[in-house]
Amino acid sequence: MNQTTDQTHQGCIFCRKEIIGKSFCSTPLFSAFYNIAPILPGHSLLIPNKHCESLFELTDEELGEMMVFARKITSVLKTFFNCDSFDWTIQDGVSAGQTVPHLHLHIIPRKPLDLPESNEWYNKIQRSEDGILDSENRARLSEKEYNEITDRLKVACASINK
Ligand code: 5GP
Ligand code: ZN
């Protein structure tokens, strides 16, 4: 990652204080926060705290730390949302569908028959890029709902960094 003093990138929505400040779990390098418009219950995002766009900007060590942290978070989410499976996806680059140019891993807890087609999550993520974030198909959480789920997940993750 780019080791500059200012670790944020002007105009990046994931570099805003509101995002990092509302994470439910973090390490010095990475943060996990709830998706404002989850495609399924538990849909969370994991990002590097410093601005970077692509996996290729991480060192091997950082990549390892990111995956280990992601697995810990996923384990908590699976228990919390009573799920038996999960999807992980990174859209790395515009051609791959990345809309927020700050590296992020989608973590989506899954249950049997939670979507008509088990791979429907991909279309749902794609559709968020077509500007339907606030539509009835994919409701945006209210600030109260977002804060509540974040607080509950903070408690659930409390043991992770100990
Ligand atoms: P992408 O389409 O780039 O793979 O994913 C961007 C994700 O960020 C989408 O799933 C979208 O719902 C989520 N998102 C966009 N803006 C915000 C925000 O302000 N707060 C949170 N928590 N998530 C956001
Ligand atoms: Zn950023």
mmCIF file with all atom_site columns, C-alpha atoms and ligand atoms in Angstrom:
data_model
loop_
_atom_site.group_PDB
_atom_site.id
_atom_site.type_symbol
_atom_site.label_atom_id
_atom_site.label_alt_id
_atom_site.label_comp_id
_atom_site.label_asym_id
_atom_site.label_entity_id
_atom_site.label_seq_id
_atom_site.pdbx_PDB_ins_code
_atom_site.Cartn_x
_atom_site.Cartn_y
_atom_site.Cartn_z
_atom_site.occupancy
_atom_site.B_iso_or_equiv
_atom_site.pdbx_formal_charge
_atom_site.auth_seq_id
_atom_site.auth_comp_id
_atom_site.auth_asym_id
_atom_site.auth_atom_id
_atom_site.pdbx_PDB_model_num
ATOM   1   C  CA  . MET A 1 1   ? 0.000   0.000   0.000   1.00 0.00 ? 1   MET A CA  1
ATOM   2   C  CA  . ASN A 1 2   ? 1.054   3.564   -0.581  1.00 0.00 ? 2   ASN A CA  1
ATOM   3   C  CA  . GLN A 1 3   ? 2.833   4.635   2.621   1.00 0.00 ? 3   GLN A CA  1
ATOM   4   C  CA  . THR A 1 4   ? 2.058   8.371   2.528   1.00 0.00 ? 4   THR A CA  1
ATOM   5   C  CA  . THR A 1 5   ? 1.344   10.490  5.608   1.00 0.00 ? 5   THR A CA  1
ATOM   6   C  CA  . ASP A 1 6   ? -2.165  11.256  4.421   1.00 0.00 ? 6   ASP A CA  1
ATOM   7   C  CA  . GLN A 1 7   ? -3.668  7.825   4.014   1.00 0.00 ? 7   GLN A CA  1
ATOM   8   C  CA  . THR A 1 8   ? -6.981  8.994   2.620   1.00 0.00 ? 8   THR A CA  1
ATOM   9   C  CA  . HIS A 1 9   ? -7.889  9.854   -0.909  1.00 0.00 ? 9   HIS A CA  1
ATOM   10  C  CA  . GLN A 1 10  ? -9.917  12.979  -1.521  1.00 0.00 ? 10  GLN A CA  1
ATOM   11  C  CA  . GLY A 1 11  ? -13.391 12.205  -2.758  1.00 0.00 ? 11  GLY A CA  1
ATOM   12  C  CA  . CYS A 1 12  ? -13.203 8.470   -1.960  1.00 0.00 ? 12  CYS A CA  1
ATOM   13  C  CA  . ILE A 1 13  ? -16.390 7.420   -0.168  1.00 0.00 ? 13  ILE A CA  1
ATOM   14  C  CA  . PHE A 1 14  ? -14.641 4.611   1.722   1.00 0.00 ? 14  PHE A CA  1
ATOM   15  C  CA  . CYS A 1 15  ? -11.958 6.999   3.019   1.00 0.00 ? 15  CYS A CA  1
ATOM   16  C  CA  . ARG A 1 16  ? -14.581 9.108   4.801   1.00 0.00 ? 16  ARG A CA  1
ATOM   17  C  CA  . LYS A 1 17  ? -14.481 9.207   8.604   1.00 0.00 ? 17  LYS A CA  1
ATOM   18  C  CA  . GLU A 1 18  ? -18.084 7.961   8.639   1.00 0.00 ? 18  GLU A CA  1
ATOM   19  C  CA  . ILE A 1 19  ? -16.993 4.647   7.116   1.00 0.00 ? 19  ILE A CA  1
ATOM   20  C  CA  . ILE A 1 20  ? -13.938 3.808   9.225   1.00 0.00 ? 20  ILE A CA  1
ATOM   21  C  CA  . GLY A 1 21  ? -15.606 5.332   12.303  1.00 0.00 ? 21  GLY A CA  1
ATOM   22  C  CA  . LYS A 1 22  ? -18.586 3.011   11.860  1.00 0.00 ? 22  LYS A CA  1
ATOM   23  C  CA  . SER A 1 23  ? -16.620 -0.179  11.356  1.00 0.00 ? 23  SER A CA  1
ATOM   24  C  CA  . PHE A 1 24  ? -17.684 -3.061  13.601  1.00 0.00 ? 24  PHE A CA  1
ATOM   25  C  CA  . CYS A 1 25  ? -14.195 -4.523  13.768  1.00 0.00 ? 25  CYS A CA  1
ATOM   26  C  CA  . SER A 1 26  ? -10.761 -3.359  12.711  1.00 0.00 ? 26  SER A CA  1
ATOM   27  C  CA  . THR A 1 27  ? -7.050  -4.012  12.839  1.00 0.00 ? 27  THR A CA  1
ATOM   28  C  CA  . PRO A 1 28  ? -4.352  -1.362  12.329  1.00 0.00 ? 28  PRO A CA  1
ATOM   29  C  CA  . LEU A 1 29  ? -4.506  -2.123  8.583   1.00 0.00 ? 29  LEU A CA  1
ATOM   30  C  CA  . PHE A 1 30  ? -8.086  -3.252  7.834   1.00 0.00 ? 30  PHE A CA  1
ATOM   31  C  CA  . SER A 1 31  ? -11.689 -2.478  8.770   1.00 0.00 ? 31  SER A CA  1
ATOM   32  C  CA  . ALA A 1 32  ? -14.962 -4.346  8.420   1.00 0.00 ? 32  ALA A CA  1
ATOM   33  C  CA  . PHE A 1 33  ? -18.249 -2.471  8.168   1.00 0.00 ? 33  PHE A CA  1
ATOM   34  C  CA  . TYR A 1 34  ? -21.837 -3.269  7.288   1.00 0.00 ? 34  TYR A CA  1
ATOM   35  C  CA  . ASN A 1 35  ? -23.080 -2.625  3.775   1.00 0.00 ? 35  ASN A CA  1
ATOM   36  C  CA  . ILE A 1 36  ? -25.486 0.315   3.696   1.00 0.00 ? 36  ILE A CA  1
ATOM   37  C  CA  . ALA A 1 37  ? -27.644 -1.636  1.230   1.00 0.00 ? 37  ALA A CA  1
ATOM   38  C  CA  . PRO A 1 38  ? -27.090 -5.319  2.037   1.00 0.00 ? 38  PRO A CA  1
ATOM   39  C  CA  . ILE A 1 39  ? -28.178 -7.768  -0.652  1.00 0.00 ? 39  ILE A CA  1
ATOM   40  C  CA  . LEU A 1 40  ? -28.703 -10.322 2.133   1.00 0.00 ? 40  LEU A CA  1
ATOM   41  C  CA  . PRO A 1 41  ? -28.554 -10.094 5.947   1.00 0.00 ? 41  PRO A CA  1
ATOM   42  C  CA  . GLY A 1 42  ? -24.946 -9.856  7.060   1.00 0.00 ? 42  GLY A CA  1
ATOM   43  C  CA  . HIS A 1 43  ? -23.571 -8.435  3.794   1.00 0.00 ? 43  HIS A CA  1
ATOM   44  C  CA  . SER A 1 44  ? -20.425 -6.664  4.981   1.00 0.00 ? 44  SER A CA  1
ATOM   45  C  CA  . LEU A 1 45  ? -17.405 -5.046  3.412   1.00 0.00 ? 45  LEU A CA  1
ATOM   46  C  CA  . LEU A 1 46  ? -13.762 -5.316  4.412   1.00 0.00 ? 46  LEU A CA  1
ATOM   47  C  CA  . ILE A 1 47  ? -11.342 -2.603  3.318   1.00 0.00 ? 47  ILE A CA  1
ATOM   48  C  CA  . PRO A 1 48  ? -7.742  -1.528  3.863   1.00 0.00 ? 48  PRO A CA  1
ATOM   49  C  CA  . ASN A 1 49  ? -7.678  1.536   6.136   1.00 0.00 ? 49  ASN A CA  1
ATOM   50  C  CA  . LYS A 1 50  ? -5.276  3.278   3.787   1.00 0.00 ? 50  LYS A CA  1
ATOM   51  C  CA  . HIS A 1 51  ? -6.575  4.179   0.383   1.00 0.00 ? 51  HIS A CA  1
ATOM   52  C  CA  . CYS A 1 52  ? -5.685  1.713   -2.309  1.00 0.00 ? 52  CYS A CA  1
ATOM   53  C  CA  . GLU A 1 53  ? -7.653  0.578   -5.321  1.00 0.00 ? 53  GLU A CA  1
ATOM   54  C  CA  . SER A 1 54  ? -6.437  -2.882  -6.128  1.00 0.00 ? 54  SER A CA  1
ATOM   55  C  CA  . LEU A 1 55  ? -5.238  -6.100  -4.548  1.00 0.00 ? 55  LEU A CA  1
ATOM   56  C  CA  . PHE A 1 56  ? -2.030  -5.569  -6.529  1.00 0.00 ? 56  PHE A CA  1
ATOM   57  C  CA  . GLU A 1 57  ? -1.169  -2.620  -4.265  1.00 0.00 ? 57  GLU A CA  1
ATOM   58  C  CA  . LEU A 1 58  ? -0.971  -4.881  -1.206  1.00 0.00 ? 58  LEU A CA  1
ATOM   59  C  CA  . THR A 1 59  ? 2.220   -6.618  -0.204  1.00 0.00 ? 59  THR A CA  1
ATOM   60  C  CA  . ASP A 1 60  ? 2.082   -10.389 0.228   1.00 0.00 ? 60  ASP A CA  1
ATOM   61  C  CA  . GLU A 1 61  ? 2.086   -9.833  3.986   1.00 0.00 ? 61  GLU A CA  1
ATOM   62  C  CA  . GLU A 1 62  ? -0.806  -7.376  3.835   1.00 0.00 ? 62  GLU A CA  1
ATOM   63  C  CA  . LEU A 1 63  ? -2.768  -9.693  1.573   1.00 0.00 ? 63  LEU A CA  1
ATOM   64  C  CA  . GLY A 1 64  ? -2.238  -12.506 4.057   1.00 0.00 ? 64  GLY A CA  1
ATOM   65  C  CA  . GLU A 1 65  ? -3.388  -10.317 6.940   1.00 0.00 ? 65  GLU A CA  1
ATOM   66  C  CA  . MET A 1 66  ? -6.449  -9.245  4.962   1.00 0.00 ? 66  MET A CA  1
ATOM   67  C  CA  . MET A 1 67  ? -7.502  -12.841 4.292   1.00 0.00 ? 67  MET A CA  1
ATOM   68  C  CA  . VAL A 1 68  ? -6.911  -13.940 7.871   1.00 0.00 ? 68  VAL A CA  1
ATOM   69  C  CA  . PHE A 1 69  ? -8.967  -10.988 9.152   1.00 0.00 ? 69  PHE A CA  1
ATOM   70  C  CA  . ALA A 1 70  ? -11.685 -11.711 6.568   1.00 0.00 ? 70  ALA A CA  1
ATOM   71  C  CA  . ARG A 1 71  ? -11.921 -15.300 7.737   1.00 0.00 ? 71  ARG A CA  1
ATOM   72  C  CA  . LYS A 1 72  ? -12.296 -14.198 11.374  1.00 0.00 ? 72  LYS A CA  1
ATOM   73  C  CA  . ILE A 1 73  ? -15.028 -11.724 10.449  1.00 0.00 ? 73  ILE A CA  1
ATOM   74  C  CA  . THR A 1 74  ? -16.786 -14.317 8.300   1.00 0.00 ? 74  THR A CA  1
ATOM   75  C  CA  . SER A 1 75  ? -16.743 -16.794 11.141  1.00 0.00 ? 75  SER A CA  1
ATOM   76  C  CA  . VAL A 1 76  ? -18.468 -14.268 13.437  1.00 0.00 ? 76  VAL A CA  1
ATOM   77  C  CA  . LEU A 1 77  ? -21.006 -13.358 10.733  1.00 0.00 ? 77  LEU A CA  1
ATOM   78  C  CA  . LYS A 1 78  ? -21.855 -17.011 10.104  1.00 0.00 ? 78  LYS A CA  1
ATOM   79  C  CA  . THR A 1 79  ? -22.660 -17.532 13.765  1.00 0.00 ? 79  THR A CA  1
ATOM   80  C  CA  . PHE A 1 80  ? -24.420 -14.186 14.195  1.00 0.00 ? 80  PHE A CA  1
ATOM   81  C  CA  . PHE A 1 81  ? -26.671 -14.645 11.153  1.00 0.00 ? 81  PHE A CA  1
ATOM   82  C  CA  . ASN A 1 82  ? -26.998 -18.398 11.628  1.00 0.00 ? 82  ASN A CA  1
ATOM   83  C  CA  . CYS A 1 83  ? -25.680 -19.165 8.134   1.00 0.00 ? 83  CYS A CA  1
ATOM   84  C  CA  . ASP A 1 84  ? -23.959 -22.248 6.790   1.00 0.00 ? 84  ASP A CA  1
ATOM   85  C  CA  . SER A 1 85  ? -22.139 -20.712 3.822   1.00 0.00 ? 85  SER A CA  1
ATOM   86  C  CA  . PHE A 1 86  ? -20.743 -17.449 2.529   1.00 0.00 ? 86  PHE A CA  1
ATOM   87  C  CA  . ASP A 1 87  ? -19.641 -15.666 -0.623  1.00 0.00 ? 87  ASP A CA  1
ATOM   88  C  CA  . TRP A 1 88  ? -16.490 -13.605 -0.856  1.00 0.00 ? 88  TRP A CA  1
ATOM   89  C  CA  . THR A 1 89  ? -16.038 -11.374 -3.842  1.00 0.00 ? 89  THR A CA  1
ATOM   90  C  CA  . ILE A 1 90  ? -13.671 -8.616  -4.927  1.00 0.00 ? 90  ILE A CA  1
ATOM   91  C  CA  . GLN A 1 91  ? -14.444 -6.654  -8.060  1.00 0.00 ? 91  GLN A CA  1
ATOM   92  C  CA  . ASP A 1 92  ? -10.917 -5.518  -8.872  1.00 0.00 ? 92  ASP A CA  1
ATOM   93  C  CA  . GLY A 1 93  ? -11.040 -2.913  -11.629 1.00 0.00 ? 93  GLY A CA  1
ATOM   94  C  CA  . VAL A 1 94  ? -13.757 -1.114  -13.545 1.00 0.00 ? 94  VAL A CA  1
ATOM   95  C  CA  . SER A 1 95  ? -14.016 -3.844  -16.178 1.00 0.00 ? 95  SER A CA  1
ATOM   96  C  CA  . ALA A 1 96  ? -14.770 -6.285  -13.359 1.00 0.00 ? 96  ALA A CA  1
ATOM   97  C  CA  . GLY A 1 97  ? -17.581 -4.059  -12.065 1.00 0.00 ? 97  GLY A CA  1
ATOM   98  C  CA  . GLN A 1 98  ? -15.752 -2.138  -9.307  1.00 0.00 ? 98  GLN A CA  1
ATOM   99  C  CA  . THR A 1 99  ? -17.689 1.066   -8.660  1.00 0.00 ? 99  THR A CA  1
ATOM   100 C  CA  . VAL A 1 100 ? -15.997 2.302   -5.483  1.00 0.00 ? 100 VAL A CA  1
ATOM   101 C  CA  . PRO A 1 101 ? -12.296 2.701   -6.310  1.00 0.00 ? 101 PRO A CA  1
ATOM   102 C  CA  . HIS A 1 102 ? -11.142 1.659   -2.830  1.00 0.00 ? 102 HIS A CA  1
ATOM   103 C  CA  . LEU A 1 103 ? -10.327 -2.034  -2.549  1.00 0.00 ? 103 LEU A CA  1
ATOM   104 C  CA  . HIS A 1 104 ? -13.143 -3.922  -0.802  1.00 0.00 ? 104 HIS A CA  1
ATOM   105 C  CA  . LEU A 1 105 ? -14.028 -7.523  -0.169  1.00 0.00 ? 105 LEU A CA  1
ATOM   106 C  CA  . HIS A 1 106 ? -17.763 -8.298  -0.085  1.00 0.00 ? 106 HIS A CA  1
ATOM   107 C  CA  . ILE A 1 107 ? -18.567 -10.903 2.585   1.00 0.00 ? 107 ILE A CA  1
ATOM   108 C  CA  . ILE A 1 108 ? -22.073 -12.317 2.131   1.00 0.00 ? 108 ILE A CA  1
ATOM   109 C  CA  . PRO A 1 109 ? -23.389 -14.922 4.583   1.00 0.00 ? 109 PRO A CA  1
ATOM   110 C  CA  . ARG A 1 110 ? -25.601 -17.496 2.821   1.00 0.00 ? 110 ARG A CA  1
ATOM   111 C  CA  . LYS A 1 111 ? -28.426 -19.833 3.786   1.00 0.00 ? 111 LYS A CA  1
ATOM   112 C  CA  . PRO A 1 112 ? -30.175 -22.550 1.809   1.00 0.00 ? 112 PRO A CA  1
ATOM   113 C  CA  . LEU A 1 113 ? -32.712 -21.075 -0.649  1.00 0.00 ? 113 LEU A CA  1
ATOM   114 C  CA  . ASP A 1 114 ? -31.970 -17.497 0.436   1.00 0.00 ? 114 ASP A CA  1
ATOM   115 C  CA  . LEU A 1 115 ? -31.980 -16.450 -3.243  1.00 0.00 ? 115 LEU A CA  1
ATOM   116 C  CA  . PRO A 1 116 ? -33.913 -17.970 -6.178  1.00 0.00 ? 116 PRO A CA  1
ATOM   117 C  CA  . GLU A 1 117 ? -30.594 -18.973 -7.752  1.00 0.00 ? 117 GLU A CA  1
ATOM   118 C  CA  . SER A 1 118 ? -27.617 -19.573 -5.475  1.00 0.00 ? 118 SER A CA  1
ATOM   119 C  CA  . ASN A 1 119 ? -25.396 -17.403 -7.702  1.00 0.00 ? 119 ASN A CA  1
ATOM   120 C  CA  . GLU A 1 120 ? -27.967 -14.585 -7.908  1.00 0.00 ? 120 GLU A CA  1
ATOM   121 C  CA  . TRP A 1 121 ? -25.817 -12.515 -5.497  1.00 0.00 ? 121 TRP A CA  1
ATOM   122 C  CA  . TYR A 1 122 ? -23.565 -11.616 -8.401  1.00 0.00 ? 122 TYR A CA  1
ATOM   123 C  CA  . ASN A 1 123 ? -26.417 -10.024 -10.365 1.00 0.00 ? 123 ASN A CA  1
ATOM   124 C  CA  . LYS A 1 124 ? -27.569 -8.232  -7.265  1.00 0.00 ? 124 LYS A CA  1
ATOM   125 C  CA  . ILE A 1 125 ? -24.142 -6.710  -6.706  1.00 0.00 ? 125 ILE A CA  1
ATOM   126 C  CA  . GLN A 1 126 ? -23.977 -5.747  -10.374 1.00 0.00 ? 126 GLN A CA  1
ATOM   127 C  CA  . ARG A 1 127 ? -27.387 -4.076  -10.165 1.00 0.00 ? 127 ARG A CA  1
ATOM   128 C  CA  . SER A 1 128 ? -26.178 -1.835  -7.356  1.00 0.00 ? 128 SER A CA  1
ATOM   129 C  CA  . GLU A 1 129 ? -23.990 -0.239  -9.991  1.00 0.00 ? 129 GLU A CA  1
ATOM   130 C  CA  . ASP A 1 130 ? -27.036 0.629   -12.071 1.00 0.00 ? 130 ASP A CA  1
ATOM   131 C  CA  . GLY A 1 131 ? -28.126 3.171   -9.510  1.00 0.00 ? 131 GLY A CA  1
ATOM   132 C  CA  . ILE A 1 132 ? -30.827 1.191   -7.710  1.00 0.00 ? 132 ILE A CA  1
ATOM   133 C  CA  . LEU A 1 133 ? -29.164 1.405   -4.325  1.00 0.00 ? 133 LEU A CA  1
ATOM   134 C  CA  . ASP A 1 134 ? -32.240 3.084   -2.849  1.00 0.00 ? 134 ASP A CA  1
ATOM   135 C  CA  . SER A 1 135 ? -34.847 1.123   -4.740  1.00 0.00 ? 135 SER A CA  1
ATOM   136 C  CA  . GLU A 1 136 ? -37.367 -1.224  -3.165  1.00 0.00 ? 136 GLU A CA  1
ATOM   137 C  CA  . ASN A 1 137 ? -35.319 -4.144  -4.513  1.00 0.00 ? 137 ASN A CA  1
ATOM   138 C  CA  . ARG A 1 138 ? -32.359 -3.318  -2.351  1.00 0.00 ? 138 ARG A CA  1
ATOM   139 C  CA  . ALA A 1 139 ? -33.370 -1.091  0.499   1.00 0.00 ? 139 ALA A CA  1
ATOM   140 C  CA  . ARG A 1 140 ? -30.850 1.250   1.978   1.00 0.00 ? 140 ARG A CA  1
ATOM   141 C  CA  . LEU A 1 141 ? -30.708 0.957   5.780   1.00 0.00 ? 141 LEU A CA  1
ATOM   142 C  CA  . SER A 1 142 ? -31.768 3.927   7.858   1.00 0.00 ? 142 SER A CA  1
ATOM   143 C  CA  . GLU A 1 143 ? -29.064 5.483   10.047  1.00 0.00 ? 143 GLU A CA  1
ATOM   144 C  CA  . LYS A 1 144 ? -30.762 3.949   13.085  1.00 0.00 ? 144 LYS A CA  1
ATOM   145 C  CA  . GLU A 1 145 ? -30.789 0.447   11.534  1.00 0.00 ? 145 GLU A CA  1
ATOM   146 C  CA  . TYR A 1 146 ? -27.177 0.833   10.406  1.00 0.00 ? 146 TYR A CA  1
ATOM   147 C  CA  . ASN A 1 147 ? -26.012 1.970   13.859  1.00 0.00 ? 147 ASN A CA  1
ATOM   148 C  CA  . GLU A 1 148 ? -27.921 -0.823  15.589  1.00 0.00 ? 148 GLU A CA  1
ATOM   149 C  CA  . ILE A 1 149 ? -26.469 -3.622  13.487  1.00 0.00 ? 149 ILE A CA  1
ATOM   150 C  CA  . THR A 1 150 ? -22.984 -2.087  13.765  1.00 0.00 ? 150 THR A CA  1
ATOM   151 C  CA  . ASP A 1 151 ? -23.230 -1.977  17.566  1.00 0.00 ? 151 ASP A CA  1
ATOM   152 C  CA  . ARG A 1 152 ? -24.458 -5.575  17.770  1.00 0.00 ? 152 ARG A CA  1
ATOM   153 C  CA  . LEU A 1 153 ? -21.666 -6.792  15.475  1.00 0.00 ? 153 LEU A CA  1
ATOM   154 C  CA  . LYS A 1 154 ? -19.077 -4.867  17.511  1.00 0.00 ? 154 LYS A CA  1
ATOM   155 C  CA  . VAL A 1 155 ? -20.118 -6.908  20.532  1.00 0.00 ? 155 VAL A CA  1
ATOM   156 C  CA  . ALA A 1 156 ? -20.059 -10.142 18.512  1.00 0.00 ? 156 ALA A CA  1
ATOM   157 C  CA  . CYS A 1 157 ? -16.535 -9.339  17.272  1.00 0.00 ? 157 CYS A CA  1
ATOM   158 C  CA  . ALA A 1 158 ? -15.203 -8.269  20.652  1.00 0.00 ? 158 ALA A CA  1
ATOM   159 C  CA  . SER A 1 159 ? -13.103 -11.400 21.103  1.00 0.00 ? 159 SER A CA  1
ATOM   160 C  CA  . ILE A 1 160 ? -11.412 -11.190 17.692  1.00 0.00 ? 160 ILE A CA  1
ATOM   161 C  CA  . ASN A 1 161 ? -8.650  -8.728  18.536  1.00 0.00 ? 161 ASN A CA  1
ATOM   162 C  CA  . LYS A 1 162 ? -7.911  -10.130 21.992  1.00 0.00 ? 162 LYS A CA  1
HETATM 163 P  P1  . 5GP B 2 .   ? -18.850 -2.419  -5.674  1.00 0.00 ? 1   5GP B P1  1
HETATM 164 O  O1  . 5GP B 2 .   ? -20.044 -2.277  -6.539  1.00 0.00 ? 1   5GP B O1  1
HETATM 165 O  O2  . 5GP B 2 .   ? -17.825 -1.335  -5.876  1.00 0.00 ? 1   5GP B O2  1
HETATM 166 O  O3  . 5GP B 2 .   ? -18.238 -3.799  -5.691  1.00 0.00 ? 1   5GP B O3  1
HETATM 167 O  O4  . 5GP B 2 .   ? -19.427 -2.298  -4.177  1.00 0.00 ? 1   5GP B O4  1
HETATM 168 C  C1  . 5GP B 2 .   ? -19.661 -1.103  -3.494  1.00 0.00 ? 1   5GP B C1  1
HETATM 169 C  C2  . 5GP B 2 .   ? -20.535 -1.461  -2.296  1.00 0.00 ? 1   5GP B C2  1
HETATM 170 O  O5  . 5GP B 2 .   ? -20.483 -0.395  -1.358  1.00 0.00 ? 1   5GP B O5  1
HETATM 171 C  C3  . 5GP B 2 .   ? -22.019 -1.647  -2.655  1.00 0.00 ? 1   5GP B C3  1
HETATM 172 O  O6  . 5GP B 2 .   ? -22.420 -2.947  -2.232  1.00 0.00 ? 1   5GP B O6  1
HETATM 173 C  C4  . 5GP B 2 .   ? -22.735 -0.545  -1.872  1.00 0.00 ? 1   5GP B C4  1
HETATM 174 O  O7  . 5GP B 2 .   ? -23.971 -0.960  -1.344  1.00 0.00 ? 1   5GP B O7  1
HETATM 175 C  C5  . 5GP B 2 .   ? -21.748 -0.208  -0.773  1.00 0.00 ? 1   5GP B C5  1
HETATM 176 N  N1  . 5GP B 2 .   ? -21.797 1.191   -0.361  1.00 0.00 ? 1   5GP B N1  1
HETATM 177 C  C6  . 5GP B 2 .   ? -21.849 2.272   -1.190  1.00 0.00 ? 1   5GP B C6  1
HETATM 178 N  N2  . 5GP B 2 .   ? -21.853 3.413   -0.460  1.00 0.00 ? 1   5GP B N2  1
HETATM 179 C  C7  . 5GP B 2 .   ? -21.810 3.043   0.851   1.00 0.00 ? 1   5GP B C7  1
HETATM 180 C  C8  . 5GP B 2 .   ? -21.800 3.789   2.075   1.00 0.00 ? 1   5GP B C8  1
HETATM 181 O  O8  . 5GP B 2 .   ? -21.814 5.022   2.110   1.00 0.00 ? 1   5GP B O8  1
HETATM 182 N  N3  . 5GP B 2 .   ? -21.754 3.071   3.231   1.00 0.00 ? 1   5GP B N3  1
HETATM 183 C  C9  . 5GP B 2 .   ? -21.724 1.695   3.231   1.00 0.00 ? 1   5GP B C9  1
HETATM 184 N  N4  . 5GP B 2 .   ? -21.699 1.097   4.437   1.00 0.00 ? 1   5GP B N4  1
HETATM 185 N  N5  . 5GP B 2 .   ? -21.720 0.957   2.082   1.00 0.00 ? 1   5GP B N5  1
HETATM 186 C  C10 . 5GP B 2 .   ? -21.775 1.622   0.910   1.00 0.00 ? 1   5GP B C10 1
HETATM 187 ZN ZN  . ZN  B 3 .   ? -10.337 5.418   -0.308  1.00 0.00 ? 2   ZN  B ZN  1
#
